[in-house]
Amino acid sequence: MSRWNKVPESFIILDQDKCTGCGNCIIICGANVFELKDKKAVISNLNECLECGNCEVVCQADAIQVHIPKAGTGIIYECG
Amino acid sequence: MIYDVIIVGAGSNGSTAAYFLAKEGFKVLILEAGNTPGDKCHGATEYAPGIIFHSRPELVALQLKVIKQIPHLHPGDLGKAHYYYYVNRDNEVVFKSCSVAPGTTGAEESYGVNNQEFVRVLTEEAVKAGAELRTTTKVTDVLREGDVIKGVITEGGDKIQSRLTIGADGRISTVAKKAGLLKKWDINVCCYHYGEAWKFRSDEEMFEYVEHARHMFFGPTLTPPKPWGACTMGLRPGGIVTVNAPTSWTPLSSMIAAKNNSRHVYIQNLYKLMEVKRMLRVCEGFPHKPYQRQSTFLPGPPLEKPYMAGLIICGDAGAVGGICSTGEKAARFVTPLLQSDNLSDEALAGYTTARYRTDIARDEKSKKNKPTHELSEVSPTRIVHWSTGAGYMEKYDCSIDEMVENMRLAAVPHIMGAPNPQKCGEFGYIDMGAWLIAVKMSHLLKLYGPILQDPTMFPQIMKWVQKNEQSFNEKKIFDHPF
């Protein structure tokens, strides 16, 4: 089972000014973390994040930066 | 206090490096962001240390020592059997085959292990060897003095000094980024991976329902043992079944170009198969709420410069993966440099080639039965090159017959194409059917050639075919005739 230890603040930094609304992050995210609002991506579902980092890789505008969440928080896998 | 080595990340490569460096008597500190090592680890692996690391006996010994202490373990006799389910356009299984009879053990020791448990025991071994472990400690930056890395800075603001830092902190590597060695992974060579896991109450229950093989491939399964491009179900210790969408060889750029992440379609199609429903129906939440979901990307190409004065990057962070592999290589490479206290940029430059170096077995006897390259060193980049075979016919503007004829000769890499996201409703390229039949026939001929040539056997087979012809046509399900 995977648990999620709530993070005090977002570990995904999404720069609204840089975002072009291309939707790449929405296509690639396996956990539906992002949503398009007013032609910009927003983080709407952070607690589902699987911390894979795909959104950062596919962001053509370099608007997304993913860091590992604060120590001891974020996804915790059980049974591997 | 100045440590000899700080290792960021207690994963398989970090802990292996820690183990070998601590054994050499260096003062080693491992920093791990999770509450326990392995918190962020998912997945399972088949470990066959004797095969994978045949040229590195000490690494094999370490892995076997770790494996023997793991609470949940599947013995190697599970690993040999693979089931292949061929699925048609109507999403029905039309053919099923099994590579090797279940229960037959391979020549070498192999085990099915959950990665997380492996990493936990491995880190314990590193600590036993003398390394210091600090968990719940996230590294946020490197400590710089000019062009030299002198240690790390943690989330709490602690500055920890060391002579050498080893960054083994995974694909989203803070260390590689802060040191300026990694800007961004290339979208054209990073491959997308997605999987779901289901849980039975026990191993025993799992084997009651699921085929007794470690892997089952559903879809346009290519020739064994190269089953890329199929939905995969894998049996794992603890009664866990993982389901992987056949996207692991699909570059992120293909998904973006198709404006479609096909993972969901693949997996939903899989769950609609009668065979799969029957196997997984007892799992809680099936088919809508998986026990666990996993997503990642396979990074690549390897970092051009995985080092700088006072710093080495290994594991996924440097895009040369492989369980324990680069960790051990990094440790071996830096040991003499630490002893002579020369950790300059020039001295560490040799690491780029050292991480690939393979010691090929010298004597003829051991050469004969061993692979000449270590399996763990297949970089994701190379896999992407193989996968350019996707859409072979479009690419070469040829018919199926021509393709089969071409491929029959050699070109194995071309058939290992990545699934095309635009064709996801069909489990990838079902047009590979003709090729599959050709391969299956040659496989069958190889196996059954002697029987078929026997004049007394052929009439019997013909009789069997005629007897079952009607049922073939009606059900379109073919059992193995022999």
Coordinates of C-alpha atoms in Angstrom, one line a residue:
Chain A
M1 CA 0.0 0.0 0.0
S2 CA 1.2 3.5 -0.6
R3 CA 0.6 6.1 2.1
W4 CA 1.0 9.7 1.8
N5 CA 2.5 11.9 4.5
K6 CA 1.0 15.3 4.0
V7 CA 3.6 17.9 3.0
P8 CA 3.6 21.3 4.5
E9 CA 4.1 23.0 1.2
S10 CA 4.2 22.1 -2.5
F11 CA 7.3 20.5 -3.7
I12 CA 6.3 21.1 -7.3
I13 CA 7.2 24.6 -8.2
L14 CA 4.9 25.7 -11.1
D15 CA 5.7 29.1 -12.5
Q16 CA 2.4 30.6 -13.8
D17 CA 4.2 33.3 -15.7
K18 CA 6.2 30.9 -17.7
C19 CA 3.4 28.4 -18.3
T20 CA 2.2 28.4 -21.9
G21 CA -0.8 26.2 -21.2
C22 CA 0.5 23.5 -23.6
G23 CA -1.0 20.7 -21.4
N24 CA 2.0 18.4 -21.6
C25 CA 2.0 18.0 -17.9
I26 CA -1.6 17.0 -17.9
I27 CA -1.0 14.4 -20.6
I28 CA 1.9 12.8 -18.9
C29 CA 0.9 12.8 -15.3
G30 CA -0.1 9.4 -14.2
A31 CA -1.8 10.7 -11.0
N32 CA -3.9 13.6 -12.5
V33 CA -2.1 16.2 -10.4
F34 CA -2.6 19.0 -12.9
E35 CA -5.5 20.8 -14.3
L36 CA -5.9 23.5 -16.9
K37 CA -7.5 26.7 -15.6
D38 CA -7.7 29.8 -17.7
K39 CA -5.2 28.3 -20.2
K40 CA -2.7 27.8 -17.5
A41 CA -1.7 24.6 -15.6
V42 CA -2.5 24.5 -11.9
I43 CA -1.8 21.9 -9.3
S44 CA -5.1 20.6 -8.2
N45 CA -4.4 17.2 -6.7
L46 CA -1.0 17.2 -5.1
N47 CA -1.8 14.5 -2.7
E48 CA -1.9 11.9 -5.5
C49 CA 1.6 12.7 -6.7
L50 CA 3.8 9.7 -7.4
E51 CA 6.9 11.8 -7.4
C52 CA 8.0 10.6 -10.8
G53 CA 9.2 13.9 -12.2
N54 CA 7.7 13.4 -15.7
C55 CA 6.0 16.8 -15.6
E56 CA 9.3 18.6 -15.2
V57 CA 10.8 16.7 -18.1
V58 CA 8.0 17.3 -20.5
C59 CA 7.4 21.0 -19.7
Q60 CA 8.6 22.8 -22.8
A61 CA 8.5 26.2 -21.1
D62 CA 10.6 25.0 -18.1
A63 CA 7.9 26.2 -15.8
I64 CA 7.9 23.1 -13.6
Q65 CA 10.5 22.1 -11.1
V66 CA 10.1 19.0 -9.1
H67 CA 11.9 18.4 -5.8
I68 CA 11.7 15.5 -3.5
P69 CA 9.2 16.5 -0.8
K70 CA 10.5 17.5 2.7
A71 CA 12.2 14.8 4.7
G72 CA 9.8 12.1 5.8
T73 CA 6.8 13.4 3.8
G74 CA 5.3 12.6 0.4
I75 CA 4.6 9.1 -0.9
I76 CA 5.7 6.1 1.2
Y77 CA 5.5 2.8 -0.5
E78 CA 4.7 -0.3 1.5
C79 CA 5.5 -3.8 0.3
G80 CA 7.7 -2.2 -2.4
Chain B
M1 CA 34.2 16.8 11.6
I2 CA 35.0 16.0 8.0
Y3 CA 33.7 12.7 6.6
D4 CA 35.7 10.8 4.0
V5 CA 32.6 10.2 2.0
I6 CA 29.0 11.5 2.1
I7 CA 26.5 9.4 0.1
V8 CA 23.2 11.1 -0.7
G9 CA 20.4 8.5 -1.0
A10 CA 20.2 5.1 0.6
G11 CA 19.0 3.3 -2.5
S12 CA 20.6 0.3 -4.0
N13 CA 23.6 2.1 -5.6
G14 CA 24.1 4.5 -2.6
S15 CA 24.1 1.7 0.0
T16 CA 26.3 -0.5 -2.1
A17 CA 28.9 2.3 -2.5
A18 CA 28.6 2.9 1.3
Y19 CA 29.2 -0.8 2.0
F20 CA 32.3 -1.1 0.0
L21 CA 33.8 2.2 1.1
A22 CA 33.1 1.5 4.8
K23 CA 34.7 -1.9 4.4
E24 CA 37.8 -0.2 3.2
G25 CA 37.9 1.7 6.5
F26 CA 36.6 5.1 5.3
K27 CA 34.4 7.3 7.4
V28 CA 31.1 7.1 5.5
L29 CA 27.8 9.0 6.1
I30 CA 24.6 8.0 4.3
L31 CA 21.9 10.7 4.1
E32 CA 18.4 9.5 3.3
A33 CA 15.3 11.7 2.9
G34 CA 12.8 9.0 3.8
N35 CA 12.0 7.9 7.4
T36 CA 13.5 4.5 6.5
P37 CA 15.6 3.5 3.5
G38 CA 13.4 2.3 0.7
D39 CA 10.4 4.5 1.5
K40 CA 10.4 5.8 -2.0
C41 CA 11.4 2.5 -3.6
H42 CA 8.8 0.6 -5.6
G43 CA 8.8 -2.4 -7.8
A44 CA 10.4 -5.8 -7.7
T45 CA 13.2 -7.4 -9.5
E46 CA 14.5 -10.8 -10.4
Y47 CA 17.9 -11.0 -8.9
A48 CA 20.3 -13.5 -10.4
P49 CA 23.5 -12.0 -9.1
G50 CA 25.6 -14.9 -10.4
I51 CA 24.5 -14.1 -14.0
I52 CA 24.2 -10.4 -13.9
F53 CA 27.5 -9.6 -12.0
H54 CA 29.5 -12.6 -13.0
S55 CA 32.7 -10.7 -13.1
R56 CA 32.3 -9.2 -9.7
P57 CA 32.3 -11.9 -7.1
E58 CA 32.3 -9.5 -4.1
L59 CA 29.2 -7.8 -5.3
V60 CA 27.6 -11.2 -5.9
A61 CA 28.5 -12.2 -2.4
L62 CA 27.0 -9.1 -1.0
Q63 CA 23.7 -9.5 -2.9
L64 CA 23.3 -13.1 -1.9
K65 CA 24.0 -12.2 1.7
V66 CA 21.3 -9.6 1.5
I67 CA 18.8 -11.7 -0.4
K68 CA 19.1 -14.5 2.2
Q69 CA 17.9 -12.2 4.9
I70 CA 14.8 -10.8 3.1
P71 CA 11.6 -11.8 4.8
H72 CA 9.6 -12.2 1.5
L73 CA 11.4 -14.1 -1.2
H74 CA 10.4 -16.1 -4.2
P75 CA 12.8 -18.9 -5.1
G76 CA 14.3 -19.0 -8.6
D77 CA 12.2 -21.9 -9.8
L78 CA 9.4 -19.4 -10.4
G79 CA 11.3 -17.3 -12.7
K80 CA 11.8 -19.6 -15.7
A81 CA 8.2 -19.9 -16.8
H82 CA 6.7 -17.1 -18.8
Y83 CA 3.2 -17.1 -20.2
Y84 CA 2.4 -15.3 -23.4
Y85 CA -1.2 -14.4 -24.2
Y86 CA -1.8 -13.2 -27.8
V87 CA -4.7 -10.8 -27.9
N88 CA -6.6 -9.9 -31.1
R89 CA -8.4 -6.7 -32.2
D90 CA -11.5 -7.7 -30.4
N91 CA -9.5 -7.8 -27.2
E92 CA -9.8 -11.6 -26.8
V93 CA -7.0 -14.0 -26.0
V94 CA -6.5 -16.1 -29.1
F95 CA -3.4 -18.0 -28.3
K96 CA -1.5 -18.8 -25.2
S97 CA 1.9 -20.3 -24.8
C98 CA 4.4 -20.9 -22.1
S99 CA 8.1 -20.6 -22.7
V100 CA 9.4 -23.2 -20.2
A101 CA 7.5 -25.5 -18.0
P102 CA 6.7 -23.9 -14.6
G103 CA 8.8 -25.2 -11.8
T104 CA 11.9 -25.8 -13.8
T105 CA 14.9 -24.1 -12.1
G106 CA 17.5 -22.2 -14.0
A107 CA 21.1 -23.1 -13.7
E108 CA 22.0 -20.1 -11.6
E109 CA 20.5 -18.9 -8.4
S110 CA 17.8 -16.4 -9.0
Y111 CA 15.2 -14.8 -6.7
G112 CA 12.2 -12.7 -7.0
V113 CA 12.6 -9.8 -4.5
N114 CA 10.7 -6.7 -3.6
N115 CA 13.1 -3.8 -4.2
Q116 CA 12.1 -2.0 -1.0
E117 CA 13.0 -5.0 1.2
F118 CA 16.2 -5.5 -0.7
V119 CA 17.3 -1.9 -0.2
R120 CA 16.4 -2.0 3.5
V121 CA 18.5 -5.0 4.2
L122 CA 21.3 -3.8 2.0
T123 CA 21.5 -0.5 3.9
E124 CA 21.6 -2.5 7.2
E125 CA 24.6 -4.3 5.8
A126 CA 26.3 -1.0 5.0
V127 CA 25.7 0.1 8.5
K128 CA 27.1 -3.1 9.9
A129 CA 30.1 -2.6 7.7
G130 CA 30.7 0.7 9.6
A131 CA 28.8 3.4 7.6
E132 CA 26.7 5.9 9.5
L133 CA 23.1 6.4 8.4
R134 CA 21.0 9.5 9.0
T135 CA 17.4 9.1 7.9
T136 CA 14.7 11.8 7.5
T137 CA 17.5 14.0 6.3
K138 CA 17.0 15.7 3.0
V139 CA 19.9 17.3 1.1
T140 CA 19.0 20.6 -0.5
D141 CA 22.3 21.8 -1.8
V142 CA 25.9 21.1 -2.2
L143 CA 28.7 22.8 -0.3
R144 CA 30.9 24.6 -2.8
E145 CA 34.4 26.1 -2.6
G146 CA 35.2 27.5 -6.0
D147 CA 34.9 24.5 -8.4
V148 CA 35.2 22.0 -5.6
I149 CA 32.4 20.2 -3.8
K150 CA 33.2 20.1 -0.2
G151 CA 30.0 18.4 1.2
V152 CA 26.3 19.0 1.4
I153 CA 23.7 21.3 3.0
T154 CA 20.7 19.7 4.5
E155 CA 17.1 20.9 4.8
G156 CA 17.7 22.0 8.4
G157 CA 20.6 24.1 7.2
D158 CA 23.3 21.8 8.5
K159 CA 26.5 22.0 6.5
I160 CA 28.2 18.6 6.5
Q161 CA 31.7 18.4 5.2
S162 CA 33.4 15.6 3.3
R163 CA 36.3 14.9 1.1
L164 CA 34.1 13.2 -1.5
T165 CA 30.3 13.4 -2.1
I166 CA 28.5 10.6 -4.0
G167 CA 25.2 11.7 -5.4
A168 CA 22.9 8.6 -5.7
D169 CA 19.6 10.4 -5.2
G170 CA 17.7 9.1 -8.2
R171 CA 16.3 10.6 -11.4
I172 CA 15.2 13.9 -9.8
S173 CA 18.7 14.3 -8.5
T174 CA 19.2 17.4 -6.3
V175 CA 22.9 16.8 -6.1
A176 CA 23.4 16.6 -9.9
K177 CA 21.3 19.7 -10.4
K178 CA 22.8 21.8 -7.7
A179 CA 26.3 20.9 -8.9
G180 CA 25.3 22.0 -12.4
L181 CA 25.9 18.6 -14.0
L182 CA 22.3 18.0 -14.9
K183 CA 20.0 20.6 -16.4
K184 CA 17.1 18.7 -17.7
W185 CA 16.6 15.1 -19.1
D186 CA 16.0 14.8 -22.8
I187 CA 12.3 14.2 -23.6
N188 CA 13.3 12.2 -26.6
V189 CA 15.3 9.6 -24.7
C190 CA 13.4 9.4 -21.4
C191 CA 10.9 6.6 -21.4
Y192 CA 7.6 6.6 -19.7
H193 CA 6.7 3.9 -17.2
Y194 CA 3.4 3.3 -15.4
G195 CA 2.3 0.4 -13.3
E196 CA -0.4 -0.7 -10.9
A197 CA -0.3 -3.3 -8.1
W198 CA -2.9 -5.6 -6.7
K199 CA -2.7 -7.6 -3.5
F200 CA -3.8 -11.0 -2.5
R201 CA -4.0 -12.0 1.1
S202 CA -1.0 -14.3 0.7
D203 CA 1.4 -15.9 -1.7
E204 CA -0.7 -19.1 -1.5
E205 CA -3.9 -17.3 -2.5
M206 CA -2.1 -15.6 -5.3
F207 CA -0.9 -18.9 -6.8
E208 CA -4.5 -20.3 -6.5
Y209 CA -5.7 -17.7 -8.9
V210 CA -2.8 -16.6 -11.0
E211 CA -0.7 -18.6 -13.4
H212 CA 2.4 -20.1 -11.7
A213 CA 4.9 -18.0 -13.6
R214 CA 6.7 -14.9 -12.7
H215 CA 5.7 -13.0 -15.8
M216 CA 2.7 -13.0 -18.0
F217 CA 2.7 -11.0 -21.2
F218 CA -0.6 -9.9 -22.8
G219 CA -0.8 -8.4 -26.3
P220 CA 1.4 -8.4 -29.3
T221 CA 4.0 -10.4 -27.5
L222 CA 7.1 -10.7 -29.5
T223 CA 9.4 -13.6 -29.4
P224 CA 10.5 -14.9 -26.1
P225 CA 12.7 -13.9 -24.5
K226 CA 12.1 -10.3 -25.8
P227 CA 8.6 -9.5 -24.8
W228 CA 8.7 -5.7 -25.1
G229 CA 5.4 -4.2 -26.1
A230 CA 3.0 -6.2 -24.1
C231 CA 1.0 -5.5 -20.9
T232 CA 2.9 -7.4 -18.3
M233 CA 1.6 -9.0 -15.1
G234 CA 4.3 -9.9 -12.6
L235 CA 4.0 -12.1 -9.5
R236 CA 5.9 -10.7 -6.5
P237 CA 6.6 -11.9 -3.0
G238 CA 3.9 -11.2 -0.5
G239 CA 1.0 -12.0 -2.8
I240 CA 1.4 -8.9 -4.9
V241 CA 0.7 -8.7 -8.6
T242 CA 2.1 -5.8 -10.6
V243 CA 0.5 -4.8 -13.9
N244 CA 2.7 -2.7 -16.2
A245 CA 1.4 -0.8 -19.2
P246 CA 3.6 -1.5 -22.2
T247 CA 5.0 2.1 -22.2
S248 CA 8.4 1.5 -20.7
W249 CA 10.0 1.7 -24.1
T250 CA 8.0 4.7 -25.3
P251 CA 9.8 8.0 -25.2
L252 CA 8.0 10.8 -23.5
S253 CA 8.2 12.8 -26.7
S254 CA 6.0 10.2 -28.5
M255 CA 3.3 10.5 -25.8
I256 CA 3.4 14.3 -26.1
A257 CA 3.3 14.2 -29.9
A258 CA 0.3 11.9 -29.8
K259 CA -1.3 14.1 -27.2
N260 CA -2.3 10.9 -25.5
N261 CA -1.0 9.1 -22.5
S262 CA -2.0 5.6 -23.4
R263 CA -1.3 3.9 -20.1
H264 CA -4.9 4.0 -19.0
V265 CA -6.3 2.5 -22.2
Y266 CA -3.7 -0.3 -22.2
I267 CA -4.5 -1.2 -18.6
Q268 CA -8.3 -0.9 -18.9
N269 CA -8.2 -3.2 -21.9
L270 CA -6.1 -5.7 -20.0
Y271 CA -8.6 -5.7 -17.1
K272 CA -11.4 -6.5 -19.6
L273 CA -9.8 -9.7 -20.7
M274 CA -11.7 -12.6 -19.3
E275 CA -8.4 -14.4 -18.3
V276 CA -7.2 -11.4 -16.3
K277 CA -10.6 -10.8 -14.6
R278 CA -10.6 -14.3 -13.5
M279 CA -7.1 -14.0 -12.0
L280 CA -7.5 -10.7 -10.2
R281 CA -11.2 -10.6 -9.2
V282 CA -10.5 -11.6 -5.6
C283 CA -8.2 -8.6 -5.1
E284 CA -9.8 -5.8 -3.1
G285 CA -10.8 -2.8 -5.3
F286 CA -10.4 -4.6 -8.6
P287 CA -10.6 -3.1 -11.2
H288 CA -10.9 0.5 -10.2
K289 CA -8.8 1.0 -7.1
P290 CA -5.4 -0.5 -7.3
Y291 CA -3.5 -1.3 -4.1
Q292 CA -0.6 0.8 -5.3
R293 CA 0.3 2.9 -8.4
Q294 CA 3.7 3.6 -9.6
S295 CA 5.0 6.0 -12.2
T296 CA 8.5 6.9 -13.2
F297 CA 10.7 7.6 -16.2
L298 CA 13.8 5.9 -17.3
P299 CA 16.4 8.6 -17.7
G300 CA 18.9 8.9 -20.5
P301 CA 21.3 9.4 -22.0
P302 CA 23.9 8.9 -19.3
L303 CA 25.3 12.2 -17.9
E304 CA 28.2 13.3 -20.1
K305 CA 30.1 14.4 -17.1
P306 CA 29.1 12.5 -14.0
Y307 CA 31.8 13.9 -11.8
M308 CA 33.5 17.1 -10.7
A309 CA 36.2 17.8 -8.1
G310 CA 34.9 16.2 -4.9
L311 CA 31.8 14.7 -6.4
I312 CA 30.6 11.6 -8.2
I313 CA 27.1 10.9 -9.5
C314 CA 25.9 7.3 -9.7
G315 CA 22.8 5.2 -10.2
D316 CA 19.7 6.7 -11.9
A317 CA 21.0 10.2 -11.0
G318 CA 23.7 9.6 -13.6
A319 CA 21.4 7.6 -15.9
V320 CA 23.5 4.5 -15.7
G321 CA 21.2 2.4 -13.7
G322 CA 21.3 -1.2 -12.7
I323 CA 20.8 -2.4 -9.2
C324 CA 24.0 -1.9 -7.1
S325 CA 26.1 -1.8 -10.3
T326 CA 27.4 1.8 -10.6
G327 CA 27.5 2.1 -6.8
E328 CA 30.0 -0.7 -6.6
K329 CA 31.9 0.7 -9.6
A330 CA 32.0 4.2 -8.0
A331 CA 33.3 2.8 -4.7
R332 CA 36.0 0.7 -6.5
F333 CA 37.0 3.7 -8.6
V334 CA 37.4 6.2 -5.8
T335 CA 39.0 3.9 -3.2
P336 CA 42.6 4.5 -4.5
L337 CA 41.9 8.2 -5.0
L338 CA 40.7 8.6 -1.5
Q339 CA 43.8 6.8 -0.2
S340 CA 46.1 9.1 -2.2
D341 CA 43.9 12.1 -1.3
N342 CA 43.6 13.2 -4.9
L343 CA 39.9 14.0 -5.7
S344 CA 40.5 16.6 -8.3
D345 CA 38.5 16.9 -11.5
E346 CA 41.2 15.3 -13.5
A347 CA 41.6 12.4 -11.2
L348 CA 37.9 11.6 -11.2
A349 CA 37.6 11.9 -15.0
G350 CA 38.3 8.2 -15.3
Y351 CA 34.9 7.4 -13.7
T352 CA 33.1 8.1 -16.9
T353 CA 34.6 5.0 -18.5
A354 CA 35.0 3.1 -15.3
R355 CA 31.2 2.9 -14.9
Y356 CA 30.9 1.0 -18.2
R357 CA 34.0 -1.2 -17.9
T358 CA 33.3 -4.9 -18.0
D359 CA 35.8 -7.4 -17.0
I360 CA 35.2 -10.2 -19.4
A361 CA 35.9 -13.6 -18.0
R362 CA 39.4 -14.6 -19.0
D363 CA 39.4 -18.4 -19.2
E364 CA 37.6 -20.1 -22.1
K365 CA 35.4 -22.3 -19.9
S366 CA 33.7 -19.5 -18.1
K367 CA 33.4 -17.5 -21.3
K368 CA 31.4 -20.1 -22.9
N369 CA 28.4 -20.0 -20.7
K370 CA 28.4 -16.4 -19.6
P371 CA 27.2 -13.3 -21.3
T372 CA 30.0 -11.1 -22.3
H373 CA 28.3 -7.9 -21.2
E374 CA 26.7 -7.3 -17.9
L375 CA 23.0 -7.0 -18.3
S376 CA 22.7 -4.1 -15.9
E377 CA 24.6 -1.9 -18.2
V378 CA 22.1 -1.7 -21.0
S379 CA 21.4 2.0 -20.8
P380 CA 17.9 3.4 -21.4
T381 CA 19.3 5.2 -24.4
R382 CA 20.2 2.0 -26.1
I383 CA 16.7 0.7 -25.4
V384 CA 15.3 3.7 -27.2
H385 CA 17.5 3.1 -30.2
W386 CA 16.1 -0.5 -30.3
S387 CA 12.6 0.9 -30.0
T388 CA 12.8 2.9 -33.2
G389 CA 11.3 -0.1 -34.9
A390 CA 7.9 1.2 -33.9
G391 CA 5.8 1.6 -37.1
Y392 CA 8.2 -0.4 -39.2
M393 CA 5.9 -0.6 -42.2
E394 CA 5.1 3.1 -42.3
K395 CA 8.8 3.9 -42.0
Y396 CA 10.0 1.6 -44.7
D397 CA 6.8 1.8 -46.8
C398 CA 6.6 -1.9 -47.2
S399 CA 3.9 -4.6 -46.9
I400 CA 3.6 -7.1 -44.1
D401 CA 5.1 -9.8 -46.3
E402 CA 8.1 -7.7 -47.1
M403 CA 8.5 -6.8 -43.4
V404 CA 8.3 -10.4 -42.3
E405 CA 10.8 -11.4 -45.0
N406 CA 13.2 -8.6 -43.9
M407 CA 12.8 -9.3 -40.3
R408 CA 13.1 -13.0 -40.6
L409 CA 16.7 -12.5 -41.6
A410 CA 18.0 -10.5 -38.8
A411 CA 16.9 -7.1 -37.6
V412 CA 15.7 -8.3 -34.2
P413 CA 16.1 -4.8 -32.7
H414 CA 13.6 -3.4 -35.2
I415 CA 10.8 -5.6 -34.0
M416 CA 11.2 -4.5 -30.4
G417 CA 9.3 -1.4 -31.2
A418 CA 7.8 0.9 -28.6
P419 CA 4.1 0.8 -28.5
N420 CA 2.6 3.6 -30.5
P421 CA 0.3 5.7 -28.3
Q422 CA -2.0 6.3 -31.3
K423 CA -2.7 2.6 -31.6
C424 CA -3.1 2.0 -27.9
G425 CA -6.7 0.6 -28.3
E426 CA -5.1 -2.3 -30.1
F427 CA -2.5 -3.2 -27.6
G428 CA 0.1 -1.5 -29.8
Y429 CA 0.6 -2.7 -33.3
I430 CA -1.5 -5.7 -34.0
D431 CA -0.4 -5.7 -37.6
M432 CA 2.7 -7.4 -36.3
G433 CA 0.5 -10.5 -36.4
A434 CA 2.0 -11.9 -39.5
W435 CA 5.5 -11.5 -38.1
L436 CA 4.4 -13.2 -34.9
I437 CA 3.0 -16.2 -36.8
A438 CA 6.2 -16.5 -38.7
V439 CA 8.3 -16.4 -35.6
K440 CA 6.0 -18.8 -33.7
M441 CA 6.2 -21.2 -36.6
S442 CA 9.9 -21.2 -36.7
H443 CA 9.9 -21.6 -33.0
L444 CA 7.5 -24.5 -33.2
L445 CA 9.5 -26.1 -36.0
K446 CA 12.6 -25.9 -34.0
L447 CA 10.9 -27.5 -31.1
Y448 CA 8.8 -30.0 -33.0
G449 CA 10.6 -30.5 -36.2
P450 CA 11.8 -34.0 -35.4
I451 CA 8.3 -35.0 -34.5
L452 CA 6.7 -33.5 -37.6
Q453 CA 9.2 -35.2 -39.8
D454 CA 8.3 -38.6 -38.3
P455 CA 5.9 -40.1 -40.9
T456 CA 3.8 -41.8 -38.3
M457 CA 3.3 -38.6 -36.4
F458 CA 1.9 -36.4 -39.2
P459 CA -1.3 -38.3 -39.8
Q460 CA -2.0 -38.2 -36.1
I461 CA -1.6 -34.5 -36.0
M462 CA -3.7 -34.0 -39.0
K463 CA -6.4 -36.1 -37.4
W464 CA -6.3 -33.9 -34.3
V465 CA -6.5 -30.7 -36.4
Q466 CA -9.5 -32.0 -38.4
K467 CA -11.3 -33.1 -35.3
N468 CA -10.9 -29.7 -33.7
E469 CA -11.3 -27.6 -36.8
Q470 CA -14.9 -26.7 -36.1
S471 CA -14.2 -25.6 -32.6
F472 CA -11.2 -23.5 -33.7
N473 CA -13.4 -21.6 -36.2
E474 CA -16.2 -21.1 -33.7
K475 CA -14.2 -20.1 -30.6
K476 CA -11.1 -18.8 -32.2
I477 CA -9.2 -20.1 -29.3
F478 CA -6.4 -22.4 -29.9
D479 CA -4.9 -24.7 -27.3
H480 CA -1.5 -26.0 -27.7
P481 CA -1.8 -29.1 -29.8
F482 CA 1.0 -31.1 -28.3

